CSV table of C-alpha atoms in Angstrom, one decimal:
chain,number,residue,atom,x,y,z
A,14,UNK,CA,-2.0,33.2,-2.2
A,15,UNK,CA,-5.5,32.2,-2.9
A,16,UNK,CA,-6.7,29.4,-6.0
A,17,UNK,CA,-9.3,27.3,-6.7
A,18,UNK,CA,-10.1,24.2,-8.7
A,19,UNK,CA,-13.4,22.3,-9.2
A,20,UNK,CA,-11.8,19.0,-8.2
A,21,UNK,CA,-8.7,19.0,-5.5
A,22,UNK,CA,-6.9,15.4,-5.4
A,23,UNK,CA,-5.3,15.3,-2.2
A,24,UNK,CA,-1.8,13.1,-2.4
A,25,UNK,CA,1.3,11.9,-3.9
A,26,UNK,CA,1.1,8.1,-4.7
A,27,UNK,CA,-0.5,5.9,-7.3
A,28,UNK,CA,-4.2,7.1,-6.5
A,29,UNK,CA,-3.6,10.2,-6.8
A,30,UNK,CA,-2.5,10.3,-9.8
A,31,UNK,CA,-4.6,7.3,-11.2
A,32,UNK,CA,-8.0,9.5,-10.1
A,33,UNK,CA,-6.2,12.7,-12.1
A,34,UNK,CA,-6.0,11.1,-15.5
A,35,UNK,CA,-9.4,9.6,-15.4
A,36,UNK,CA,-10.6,13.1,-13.8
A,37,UNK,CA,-8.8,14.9,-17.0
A,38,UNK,CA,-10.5,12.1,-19.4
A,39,UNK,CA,-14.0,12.4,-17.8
A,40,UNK,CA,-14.9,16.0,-16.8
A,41,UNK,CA,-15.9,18.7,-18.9
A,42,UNK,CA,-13.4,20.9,-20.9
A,43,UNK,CA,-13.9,23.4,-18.6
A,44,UNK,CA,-13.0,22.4,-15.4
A,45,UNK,CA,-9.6,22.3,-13.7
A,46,UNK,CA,-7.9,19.3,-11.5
A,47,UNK,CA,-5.8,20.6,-9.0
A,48,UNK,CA,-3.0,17.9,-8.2
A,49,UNK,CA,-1.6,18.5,-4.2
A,50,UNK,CA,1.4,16.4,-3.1
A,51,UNK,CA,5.4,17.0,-3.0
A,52,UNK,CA,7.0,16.5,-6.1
A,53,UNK,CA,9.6,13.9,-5.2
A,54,UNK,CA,7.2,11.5,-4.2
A,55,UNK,CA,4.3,12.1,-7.2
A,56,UNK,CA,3.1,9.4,-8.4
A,57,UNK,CA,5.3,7.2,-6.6
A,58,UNK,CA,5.1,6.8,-2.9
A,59,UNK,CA,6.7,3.9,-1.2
A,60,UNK,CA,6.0,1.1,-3.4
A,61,UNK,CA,7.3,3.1,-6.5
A,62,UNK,CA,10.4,5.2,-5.7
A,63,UNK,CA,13.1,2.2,-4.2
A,64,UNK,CA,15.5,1.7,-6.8
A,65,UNK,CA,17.1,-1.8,-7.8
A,66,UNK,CA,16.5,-3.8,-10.5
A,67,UNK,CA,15.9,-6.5,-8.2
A,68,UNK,CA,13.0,-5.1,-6.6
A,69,UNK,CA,10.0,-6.6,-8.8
A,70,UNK,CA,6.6,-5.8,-9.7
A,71,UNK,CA,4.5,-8.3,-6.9
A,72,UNK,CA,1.9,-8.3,-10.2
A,73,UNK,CA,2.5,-8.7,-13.9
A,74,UNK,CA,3.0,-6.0,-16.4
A,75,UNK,CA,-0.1,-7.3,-18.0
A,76,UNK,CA,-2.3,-6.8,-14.8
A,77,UNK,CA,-0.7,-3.0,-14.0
A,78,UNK,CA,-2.0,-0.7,-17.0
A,79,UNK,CA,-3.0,2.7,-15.0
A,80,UNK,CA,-6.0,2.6,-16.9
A,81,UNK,CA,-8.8,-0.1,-16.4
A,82,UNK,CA,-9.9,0.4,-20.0
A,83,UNK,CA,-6.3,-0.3,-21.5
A,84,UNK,CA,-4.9,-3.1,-20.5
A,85,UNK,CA,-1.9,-3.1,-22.5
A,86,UNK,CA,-1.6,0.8,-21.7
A,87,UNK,CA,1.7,-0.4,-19.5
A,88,UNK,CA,3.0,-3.0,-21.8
A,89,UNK,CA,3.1,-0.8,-24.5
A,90,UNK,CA,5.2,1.6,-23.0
A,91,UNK,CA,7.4,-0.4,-22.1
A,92,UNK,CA,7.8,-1.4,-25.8
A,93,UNK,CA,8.2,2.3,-26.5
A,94,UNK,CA,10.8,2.8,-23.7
A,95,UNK,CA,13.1,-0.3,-24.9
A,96,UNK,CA,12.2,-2.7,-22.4
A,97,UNK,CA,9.7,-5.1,-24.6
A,98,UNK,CA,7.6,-7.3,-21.6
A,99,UNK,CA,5.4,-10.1,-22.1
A,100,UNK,CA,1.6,-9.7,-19.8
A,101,UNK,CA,2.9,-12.0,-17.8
A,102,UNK,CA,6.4,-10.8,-16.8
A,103,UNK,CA,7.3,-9.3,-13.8
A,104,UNK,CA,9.3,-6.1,-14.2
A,105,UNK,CA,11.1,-3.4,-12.1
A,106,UNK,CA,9.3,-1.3,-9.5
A,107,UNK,CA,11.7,1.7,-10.7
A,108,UNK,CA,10.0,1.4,-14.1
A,109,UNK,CA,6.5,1.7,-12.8
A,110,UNK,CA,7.2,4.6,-11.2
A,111,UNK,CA,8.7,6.1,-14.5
A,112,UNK,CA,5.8,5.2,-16.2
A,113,UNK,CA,3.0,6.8,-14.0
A,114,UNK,CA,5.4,10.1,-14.7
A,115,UNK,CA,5.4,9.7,-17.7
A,116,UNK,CA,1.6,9.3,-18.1
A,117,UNK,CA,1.0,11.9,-15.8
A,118,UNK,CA,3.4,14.3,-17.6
A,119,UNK,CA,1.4,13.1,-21.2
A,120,UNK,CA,-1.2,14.2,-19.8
A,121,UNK,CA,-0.2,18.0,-18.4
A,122,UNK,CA,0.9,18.2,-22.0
A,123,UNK,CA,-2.3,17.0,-23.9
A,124,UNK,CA,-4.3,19.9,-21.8
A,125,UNK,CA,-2.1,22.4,-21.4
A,126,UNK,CA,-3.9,24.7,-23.8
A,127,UNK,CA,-7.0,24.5,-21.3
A,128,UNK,CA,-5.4,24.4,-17.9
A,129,UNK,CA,-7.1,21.0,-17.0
A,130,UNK,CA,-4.6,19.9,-14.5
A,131,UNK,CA,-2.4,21.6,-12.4
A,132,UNK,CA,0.3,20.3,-10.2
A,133,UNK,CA,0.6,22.1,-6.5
A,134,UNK,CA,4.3,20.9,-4.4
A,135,UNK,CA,2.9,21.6,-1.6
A,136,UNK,CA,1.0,19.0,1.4
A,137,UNK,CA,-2.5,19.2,2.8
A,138,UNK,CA,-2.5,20.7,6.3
A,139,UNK,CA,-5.9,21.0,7.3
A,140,UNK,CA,-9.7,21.9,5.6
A,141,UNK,CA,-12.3,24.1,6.3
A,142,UNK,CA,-16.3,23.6,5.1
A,143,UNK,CA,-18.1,26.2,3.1
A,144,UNK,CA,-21.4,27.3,3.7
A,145,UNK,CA,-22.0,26.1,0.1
A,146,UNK,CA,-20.6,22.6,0.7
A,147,UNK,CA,-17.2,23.3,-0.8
A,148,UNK,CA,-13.9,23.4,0.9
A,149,UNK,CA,-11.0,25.8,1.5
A,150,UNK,CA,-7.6,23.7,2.4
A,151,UNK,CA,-4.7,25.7,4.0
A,152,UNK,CA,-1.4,23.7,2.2
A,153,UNK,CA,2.1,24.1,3.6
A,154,UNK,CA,3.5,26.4,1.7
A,155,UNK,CA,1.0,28.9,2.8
A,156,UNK,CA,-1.4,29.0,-0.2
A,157,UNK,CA,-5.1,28.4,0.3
A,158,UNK,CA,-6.9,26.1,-2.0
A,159,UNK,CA,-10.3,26.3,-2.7
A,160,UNK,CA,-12.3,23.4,-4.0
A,161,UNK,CA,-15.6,22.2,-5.1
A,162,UNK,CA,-15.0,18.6,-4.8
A,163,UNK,CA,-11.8,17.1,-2.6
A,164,UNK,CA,-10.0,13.5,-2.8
A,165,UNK,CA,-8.4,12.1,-0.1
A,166,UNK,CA,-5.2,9.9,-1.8
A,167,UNK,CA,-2.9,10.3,1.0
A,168,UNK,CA,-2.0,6.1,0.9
A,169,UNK,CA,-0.4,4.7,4.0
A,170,UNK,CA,2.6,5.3,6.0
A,171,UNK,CA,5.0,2.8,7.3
A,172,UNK,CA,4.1,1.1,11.1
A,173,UNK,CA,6.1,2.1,14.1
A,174,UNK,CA,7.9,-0.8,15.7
A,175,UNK,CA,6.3,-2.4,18.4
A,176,UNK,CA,8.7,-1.1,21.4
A,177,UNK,CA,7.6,1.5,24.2
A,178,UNK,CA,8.5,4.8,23.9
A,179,UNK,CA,11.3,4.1,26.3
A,180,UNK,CA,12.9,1.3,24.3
A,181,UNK,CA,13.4,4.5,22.0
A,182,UNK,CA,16.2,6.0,23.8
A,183,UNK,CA,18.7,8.2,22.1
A,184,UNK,CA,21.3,5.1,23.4
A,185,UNK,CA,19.3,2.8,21.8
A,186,UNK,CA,18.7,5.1,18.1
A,187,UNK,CA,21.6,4.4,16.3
A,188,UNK,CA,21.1,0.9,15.7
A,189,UNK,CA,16.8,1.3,15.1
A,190,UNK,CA,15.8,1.1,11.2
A,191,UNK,CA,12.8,3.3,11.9
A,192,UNK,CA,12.1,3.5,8.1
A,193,UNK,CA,14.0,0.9,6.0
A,194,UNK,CA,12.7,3.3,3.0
A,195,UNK,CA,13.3,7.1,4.5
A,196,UNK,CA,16.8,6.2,6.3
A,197,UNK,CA,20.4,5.5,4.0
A,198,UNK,CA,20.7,2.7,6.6
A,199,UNK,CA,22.6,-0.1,3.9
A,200,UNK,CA,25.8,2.3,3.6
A,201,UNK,CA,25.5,1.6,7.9
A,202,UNK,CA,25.4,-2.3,7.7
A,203,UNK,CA,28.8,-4.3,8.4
A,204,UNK,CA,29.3,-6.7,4.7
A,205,UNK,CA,29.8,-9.9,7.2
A,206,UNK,CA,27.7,-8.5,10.2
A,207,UNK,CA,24.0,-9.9,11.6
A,208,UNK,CA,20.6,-7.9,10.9
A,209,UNK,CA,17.3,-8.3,12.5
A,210,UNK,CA,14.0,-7.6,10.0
A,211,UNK,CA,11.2,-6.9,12.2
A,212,UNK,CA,8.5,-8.3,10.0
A,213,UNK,CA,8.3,-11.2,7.2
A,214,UNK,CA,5.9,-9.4,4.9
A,215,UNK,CA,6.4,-8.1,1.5
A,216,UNK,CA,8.8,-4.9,3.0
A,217,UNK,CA,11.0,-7.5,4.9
A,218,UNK,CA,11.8,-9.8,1.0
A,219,UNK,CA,12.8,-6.2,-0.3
A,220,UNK,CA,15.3,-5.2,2.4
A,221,UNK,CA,16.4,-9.1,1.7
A,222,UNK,CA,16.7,-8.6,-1.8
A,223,UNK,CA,19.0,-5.2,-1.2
A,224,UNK,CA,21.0,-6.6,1.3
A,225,UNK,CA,22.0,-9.3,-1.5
A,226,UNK,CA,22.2,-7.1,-4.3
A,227,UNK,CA,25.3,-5.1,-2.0
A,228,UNK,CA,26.5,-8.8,-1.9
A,229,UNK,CA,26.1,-8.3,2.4
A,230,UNK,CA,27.6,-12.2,3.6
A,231,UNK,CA,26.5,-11.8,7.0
A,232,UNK,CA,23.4,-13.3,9.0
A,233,UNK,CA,19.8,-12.0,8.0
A,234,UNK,CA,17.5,-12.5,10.9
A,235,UNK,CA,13.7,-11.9,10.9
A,236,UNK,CA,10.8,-12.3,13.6
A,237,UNK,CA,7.1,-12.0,13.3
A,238,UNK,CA,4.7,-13.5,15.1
A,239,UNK,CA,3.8,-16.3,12.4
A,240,UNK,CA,7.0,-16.5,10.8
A,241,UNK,CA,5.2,-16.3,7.3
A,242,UNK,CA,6.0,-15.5,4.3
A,243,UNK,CA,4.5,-14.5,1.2
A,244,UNK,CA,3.8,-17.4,-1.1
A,245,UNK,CA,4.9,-17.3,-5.1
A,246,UNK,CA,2.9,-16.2,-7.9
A,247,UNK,CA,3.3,-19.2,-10.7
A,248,UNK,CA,5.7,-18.4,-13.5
A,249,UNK,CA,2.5,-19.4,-15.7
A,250,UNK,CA,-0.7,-17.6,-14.2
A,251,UNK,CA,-3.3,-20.3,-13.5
A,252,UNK,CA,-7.0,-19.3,-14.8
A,253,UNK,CA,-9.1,-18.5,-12.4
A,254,UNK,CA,-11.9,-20.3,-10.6
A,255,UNK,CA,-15.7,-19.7,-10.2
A,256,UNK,CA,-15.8,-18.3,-6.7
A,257,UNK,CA,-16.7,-20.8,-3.7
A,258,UNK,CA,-17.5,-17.9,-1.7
A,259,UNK,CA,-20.4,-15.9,-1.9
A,260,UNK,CA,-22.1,-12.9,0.1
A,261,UNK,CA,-23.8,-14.1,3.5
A,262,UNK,CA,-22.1,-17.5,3.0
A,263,UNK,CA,-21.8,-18.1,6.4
A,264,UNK,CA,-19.7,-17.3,9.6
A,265,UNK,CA,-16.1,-17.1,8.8
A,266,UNK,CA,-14.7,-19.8,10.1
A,267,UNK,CA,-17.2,-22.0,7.9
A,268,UNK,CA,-16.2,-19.8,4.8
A,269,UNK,CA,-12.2,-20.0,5.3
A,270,UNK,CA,-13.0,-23.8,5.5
A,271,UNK,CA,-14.7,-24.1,2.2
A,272,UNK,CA,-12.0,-21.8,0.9
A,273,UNK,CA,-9.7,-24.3,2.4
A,274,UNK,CA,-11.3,-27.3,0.8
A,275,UNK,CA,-11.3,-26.1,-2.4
A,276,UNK,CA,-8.0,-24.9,-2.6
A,277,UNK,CA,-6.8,-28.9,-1.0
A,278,UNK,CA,-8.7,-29.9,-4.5
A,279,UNK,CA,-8.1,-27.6,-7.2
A,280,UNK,CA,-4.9,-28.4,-8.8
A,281,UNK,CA,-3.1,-25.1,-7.8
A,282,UNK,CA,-4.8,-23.1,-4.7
A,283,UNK,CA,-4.0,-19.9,-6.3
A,284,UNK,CA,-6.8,-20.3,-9.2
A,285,UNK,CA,-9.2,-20.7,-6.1
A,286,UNK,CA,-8.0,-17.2,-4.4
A,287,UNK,CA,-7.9,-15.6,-7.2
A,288,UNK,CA,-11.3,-16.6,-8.5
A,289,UNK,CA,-12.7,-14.6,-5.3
A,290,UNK,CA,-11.4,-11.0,-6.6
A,291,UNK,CA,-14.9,-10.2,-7.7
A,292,UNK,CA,-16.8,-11.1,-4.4
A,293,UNK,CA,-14.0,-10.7,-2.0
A,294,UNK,CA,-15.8,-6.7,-1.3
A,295,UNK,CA,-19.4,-8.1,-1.1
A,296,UNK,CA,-18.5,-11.2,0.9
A,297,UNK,CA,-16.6,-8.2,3.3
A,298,UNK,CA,-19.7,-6.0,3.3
A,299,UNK,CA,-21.8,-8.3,4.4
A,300,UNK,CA,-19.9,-9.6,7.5
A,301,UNK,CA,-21.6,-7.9,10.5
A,302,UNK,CA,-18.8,-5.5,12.4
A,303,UNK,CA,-17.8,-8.7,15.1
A,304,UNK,CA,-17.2,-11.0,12.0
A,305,UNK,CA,-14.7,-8.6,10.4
A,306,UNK,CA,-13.1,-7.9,13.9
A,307,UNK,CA,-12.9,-12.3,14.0
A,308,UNK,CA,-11.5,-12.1,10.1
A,309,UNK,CA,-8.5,-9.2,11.1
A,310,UNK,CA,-7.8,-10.9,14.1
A,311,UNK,CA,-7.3,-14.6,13.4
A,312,UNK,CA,-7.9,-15.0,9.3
A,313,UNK,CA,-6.2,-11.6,8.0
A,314,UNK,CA,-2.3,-12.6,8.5
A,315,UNK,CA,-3.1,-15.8,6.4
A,316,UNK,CA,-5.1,-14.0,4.0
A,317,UNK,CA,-2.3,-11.7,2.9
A,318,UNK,CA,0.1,-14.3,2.3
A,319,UNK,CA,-1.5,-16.2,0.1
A,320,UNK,CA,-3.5,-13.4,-1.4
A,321,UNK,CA,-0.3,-10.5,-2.0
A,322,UNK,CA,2.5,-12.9,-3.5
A,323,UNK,CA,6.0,-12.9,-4.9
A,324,UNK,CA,6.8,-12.6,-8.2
A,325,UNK,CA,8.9,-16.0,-9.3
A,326,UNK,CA,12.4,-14.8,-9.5
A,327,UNK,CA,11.9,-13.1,-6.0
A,328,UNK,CA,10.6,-16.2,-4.4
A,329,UNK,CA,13.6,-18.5,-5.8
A,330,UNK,CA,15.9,-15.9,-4.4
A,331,UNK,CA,14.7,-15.7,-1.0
A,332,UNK,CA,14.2,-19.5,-1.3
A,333,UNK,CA,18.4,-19.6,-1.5
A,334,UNK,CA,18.9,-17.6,1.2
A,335,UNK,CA,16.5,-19.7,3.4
A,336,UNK,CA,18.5,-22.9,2.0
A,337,UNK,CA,22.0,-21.7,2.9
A,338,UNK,CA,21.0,-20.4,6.5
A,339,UNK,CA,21.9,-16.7,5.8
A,340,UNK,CA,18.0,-15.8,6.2
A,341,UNK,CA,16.6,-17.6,9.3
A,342,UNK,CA,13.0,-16.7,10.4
A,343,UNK,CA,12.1,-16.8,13.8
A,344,UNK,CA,8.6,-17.0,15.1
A,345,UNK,CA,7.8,-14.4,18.0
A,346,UNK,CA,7.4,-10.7,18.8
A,347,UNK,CA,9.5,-8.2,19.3
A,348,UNK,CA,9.5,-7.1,22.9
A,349,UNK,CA,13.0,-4.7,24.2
A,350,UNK,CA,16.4,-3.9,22.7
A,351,UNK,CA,19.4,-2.4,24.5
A,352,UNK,CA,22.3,-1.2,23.3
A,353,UNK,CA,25.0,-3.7,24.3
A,354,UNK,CA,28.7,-2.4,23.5
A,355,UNK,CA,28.8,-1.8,19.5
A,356,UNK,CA,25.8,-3.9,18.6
A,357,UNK,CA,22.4,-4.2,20.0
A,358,UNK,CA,20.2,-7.1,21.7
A,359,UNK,CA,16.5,-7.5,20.7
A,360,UNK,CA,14.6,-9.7,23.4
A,361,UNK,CA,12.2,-12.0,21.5
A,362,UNK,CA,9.0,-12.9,23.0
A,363,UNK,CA,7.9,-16.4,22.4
A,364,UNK,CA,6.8,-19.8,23.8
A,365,UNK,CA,10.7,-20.2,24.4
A,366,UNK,CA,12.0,-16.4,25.0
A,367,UNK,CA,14.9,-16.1,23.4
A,368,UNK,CA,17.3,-12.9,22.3
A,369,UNK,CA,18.9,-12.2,19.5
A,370,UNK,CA,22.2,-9.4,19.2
A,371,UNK,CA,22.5,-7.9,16.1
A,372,UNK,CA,24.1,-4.9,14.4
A,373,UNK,CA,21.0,-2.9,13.2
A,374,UNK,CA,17.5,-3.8,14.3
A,375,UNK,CA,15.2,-2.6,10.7
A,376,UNK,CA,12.0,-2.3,11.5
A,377,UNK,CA,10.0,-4.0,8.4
A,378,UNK,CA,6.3,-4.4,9.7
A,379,UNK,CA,5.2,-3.0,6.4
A,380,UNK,CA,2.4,-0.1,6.0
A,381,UNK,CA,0.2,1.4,9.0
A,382,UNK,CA,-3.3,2.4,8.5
A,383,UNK,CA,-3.6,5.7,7.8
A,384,UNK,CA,-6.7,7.2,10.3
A,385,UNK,CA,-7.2,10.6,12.2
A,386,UNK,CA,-4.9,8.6,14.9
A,387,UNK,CA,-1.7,8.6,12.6
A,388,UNK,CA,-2.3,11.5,10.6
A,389,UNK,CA,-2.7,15.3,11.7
A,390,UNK,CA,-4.0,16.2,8.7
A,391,UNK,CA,-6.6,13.9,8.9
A,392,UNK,CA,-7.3,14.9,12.3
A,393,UNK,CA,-8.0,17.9,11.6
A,394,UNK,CA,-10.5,17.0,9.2
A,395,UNK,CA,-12.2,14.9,11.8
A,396,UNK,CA,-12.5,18.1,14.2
A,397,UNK,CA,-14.2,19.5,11.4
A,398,UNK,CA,-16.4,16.7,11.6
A,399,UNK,CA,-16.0,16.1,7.7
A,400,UNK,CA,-14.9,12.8,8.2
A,401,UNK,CA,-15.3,9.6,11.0
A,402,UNK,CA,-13.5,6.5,11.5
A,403,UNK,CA,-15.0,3.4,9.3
A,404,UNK,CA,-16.4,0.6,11.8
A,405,UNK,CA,-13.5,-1.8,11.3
A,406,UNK,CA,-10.9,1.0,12.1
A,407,UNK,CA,-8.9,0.2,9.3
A,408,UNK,CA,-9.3,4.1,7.4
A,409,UNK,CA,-12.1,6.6,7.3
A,410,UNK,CA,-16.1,5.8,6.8
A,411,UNK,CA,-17.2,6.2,2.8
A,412,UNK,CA,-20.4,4.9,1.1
A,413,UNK,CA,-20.3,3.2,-1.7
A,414,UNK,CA,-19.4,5.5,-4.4
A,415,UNK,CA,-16.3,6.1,-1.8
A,416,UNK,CA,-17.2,9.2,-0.7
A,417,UNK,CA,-16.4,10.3,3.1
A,418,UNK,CA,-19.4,10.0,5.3
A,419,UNK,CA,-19.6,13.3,7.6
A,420,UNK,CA,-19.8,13.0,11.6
A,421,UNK,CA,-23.7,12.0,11.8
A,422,UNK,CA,-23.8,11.3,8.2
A,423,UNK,CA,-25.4,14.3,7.1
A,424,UNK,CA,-25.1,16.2,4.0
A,425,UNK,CA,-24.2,15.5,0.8
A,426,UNK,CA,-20.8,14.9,0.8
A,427,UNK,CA,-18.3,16.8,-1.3
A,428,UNK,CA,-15.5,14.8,-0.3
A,429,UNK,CA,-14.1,11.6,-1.3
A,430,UNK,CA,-11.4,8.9,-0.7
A,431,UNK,CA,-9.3,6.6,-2.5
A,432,UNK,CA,-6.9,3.7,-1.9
A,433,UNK,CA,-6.2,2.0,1.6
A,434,UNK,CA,-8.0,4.9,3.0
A,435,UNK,CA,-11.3,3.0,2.1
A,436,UNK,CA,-10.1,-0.4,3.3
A,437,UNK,CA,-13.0,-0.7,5.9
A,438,UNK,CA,-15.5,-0.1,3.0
A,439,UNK,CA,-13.9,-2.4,-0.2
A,440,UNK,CA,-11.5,-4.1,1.8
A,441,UNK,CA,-9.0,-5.4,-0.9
A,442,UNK,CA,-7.9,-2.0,-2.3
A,443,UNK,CA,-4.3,-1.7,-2.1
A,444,UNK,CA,-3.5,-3.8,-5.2
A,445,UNK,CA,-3.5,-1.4,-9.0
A,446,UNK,CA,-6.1,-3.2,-10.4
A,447,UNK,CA,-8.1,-3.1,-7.8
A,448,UNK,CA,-7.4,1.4,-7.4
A,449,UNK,CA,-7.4,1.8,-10.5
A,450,UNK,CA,-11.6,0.4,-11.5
A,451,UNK,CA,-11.8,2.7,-8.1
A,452,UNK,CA,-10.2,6.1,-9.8
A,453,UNK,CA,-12.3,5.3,-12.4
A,454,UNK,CA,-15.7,4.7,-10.8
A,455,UNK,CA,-15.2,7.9,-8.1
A,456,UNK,CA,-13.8,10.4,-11.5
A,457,UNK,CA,-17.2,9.4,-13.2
A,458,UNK,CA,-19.1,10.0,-10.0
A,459,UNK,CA,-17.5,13.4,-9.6
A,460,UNK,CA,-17.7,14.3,-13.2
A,461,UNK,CA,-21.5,14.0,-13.4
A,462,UNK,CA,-22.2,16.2,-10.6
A,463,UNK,CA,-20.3,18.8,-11.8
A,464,UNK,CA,-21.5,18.3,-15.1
A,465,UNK,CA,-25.3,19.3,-13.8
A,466,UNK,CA,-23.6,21.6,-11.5
């Protein structure tokens, strides 16, 4: 089976569907949106689909509106839906996800008279150019897809644990958490027995938060190579500063220590971080290639736990488990396991080795980059030299309207990307209200080409 459509969004998660409402909005009356990503994960992807009401919203309800025009877009559905939120609440992740459903199925409905969008359950497997610029992608379910314009939404995946392949023995599998969101592993975990979270980021508080909400009594464990943990929003925003940073400020290390200054003086350091949101991309562009490999390597881990924080209730939570000893961090890395009897031993590596044996070993490093390294789809479109590795190896290369910059950067390009995919061009771009001015910008890019054909 053959189709086409004059604009192909390629994914399942908030960007995609994000970049198809603003597509729909934007585009003329004629043209068609053609929406490719399984069903059960549309609109949701990781961040979206976990259920719990005790898994939060990291921003507030006033900040998450799918819509950069409509900032109330998301409070006011909630007031339709019977959950009434204040802008600055934090709600549910469950009800986000319902709500870009919801929106996305408003949407099929307002243009169903003219076909504007169309939804494909089906994946990406590979892409071939057209003589004419345009591309034919080959989906799973056989069908073959051909497009005038392509967006690459595919998000990111979750990171592998870092263990050799031989720590991943079949005698070692049953008590590895490869996926703490793919795998049923809670019904698996003993109500009084010891865990180890691989990780201490944002995925690592939610497993925490689960694991109370089952009412588990036993020992929570977790190991990263800092120890950190994300820091807490305040209940009460705090308005933010003028930025202290600029573009072609200076070396890093001179920068992160007037950012460091001025967050030791303001009255709360989070005005200060947040004040850089609108140069945080320019002062990242302008970095020469060695400065951002300085900033990933010794600046980034910092960054993102000051920069992607808790909401209140979450951070009080996890602060009581700290307190009463059931969560205990552990600075270190991750180095063996071996399946001892029943349980499992995880050697620690750290200025004082040390091992830890647990029941279940979850690995919680968070997302992994999504790059023709991780992804066979997007290898293939690598062979086809449609797309190349950005410079900082964090996605794929885009210019500045995000669109993907061909092997030898010829041509002009037909294809774009969204979302973390473009991390090593706009760095901060995982966060909604950073995507969503992003869906917007590339939709009206798109829009006026095909406008003057």
């Amino acid at each position: 089976m053959s189709m086409h459509a004059d604009v192909a969004v390629i994914g399942s998660g908030f960007s995609s569907v994000a970049l198809s409402l603003n597509l729909v909005d934007v585009l003329p009356a004629t043209a068609r949106v053609c929406l490719v990503g399984a069903t059960r994960k549309r609109g949701r992807g990781i961040a979206y689909a976990a259920n719990g009401d005790c898994l939060l919203l990291n921003v507030p309800a006033g900040r998450m509106s799918l819509f950069a025009d409509r900032p109330n877009h998301f409070v006011d559905w909630l007031a339709e839906n019977g959950r009434s939120a204040a802008g600055n609440d934090y709600v549910p992740r469950q009800l986000y996800g319902r709500y870009l459903g919801d929106s996305l199925d408003a949407a099929l409905k307002r243009t169903a008279n003219r076909a504007a969008l169309s939804l494909v359950d089906a994946e990406a497997c590979s892409a071939e150019p057209v003589q004419d610029g345009s591309l034919t992608f080959r989906l799973s379910d056989g069908a073959r897809l051909h497009t005038d314009f392509a967006v690459l939404c595919t998000g990111a995946g979750t990171a592998r644990l870092p263990l050799r392949a031989d720590q991943l023995s079949s005698d070692n599998h049953p008590f590895i958490v490869h996926d703490p969101w793919a795998e049923d592993w809670l019904e698996r975990v003993p109500s009084d027995g010891d865990i180890l979270l691989v990780g201490t980021g944002l995925t690592m508080i939610d497993q925490c938060l689960l694991l109370k909400e089952r009412g588990f009594r036993g020992t929570i464990h977790a190991v990263s190579r800092h120890a950190l943990l994300p820091q807490a929003h305040l209940t009460e925003r705090a308005e933010p500063t003028t930025p202290v940073l600029s573009a072609g400020g200076g070396e890093v290390s001179e920068m992160l220590a007037i950012l460091r200054a001025a967050a030791d003086a303001a009255p709360d350091w989070r005005a200060v971080m947040d004040g850089l949101r609108p140069v945080t991309r320019e002062i990242w562009a302008c970095w020469s290639p060695a400065q951002q490999g300085r900033f990933l390597r010794h600046a980034a881990t910092f960054w993102n736990v000051h920069r992607h924080r808790m909401a209140p209730r979450v951070a009080r939570g996890i602060e009581t488990l700290q307190r009463s000893g059931q969560l205990r961090c552990h600075k270190g890395r991750l180095e063996a396991v071996r399946r001892v009897g029943r349980r499992v031993e995880a050697r620690i590596n750290a200025r004082d080795g040390f091992a830890l044996t647990t029941d279940l070993v979850v690995n919680c490093t968070g997302f992994d980059r999504c790059t023709a390294k991780t992804s066979p789809f997007l290898a293939s479109l690598a062979d086809q030299g449609l797309i190349q590795p950005d410079r900082a190896g964090l996605g794929i290369a885009v210019d500045e309207h995000s669109a993907a910059i061909a092997a030898g950067g010829k041509g002009k390009p037909r294809l774009y990307a969204m979302g973390p995919l473009t991390a090593g061009r706009h760095w901060e771009i995982t966060a909604v209200p950073d995507i969503r001015v992003q869906a917007r910008s590339v939709a009206e890019t798109i829009g006026a080409r095909v406008s003057t054909g």
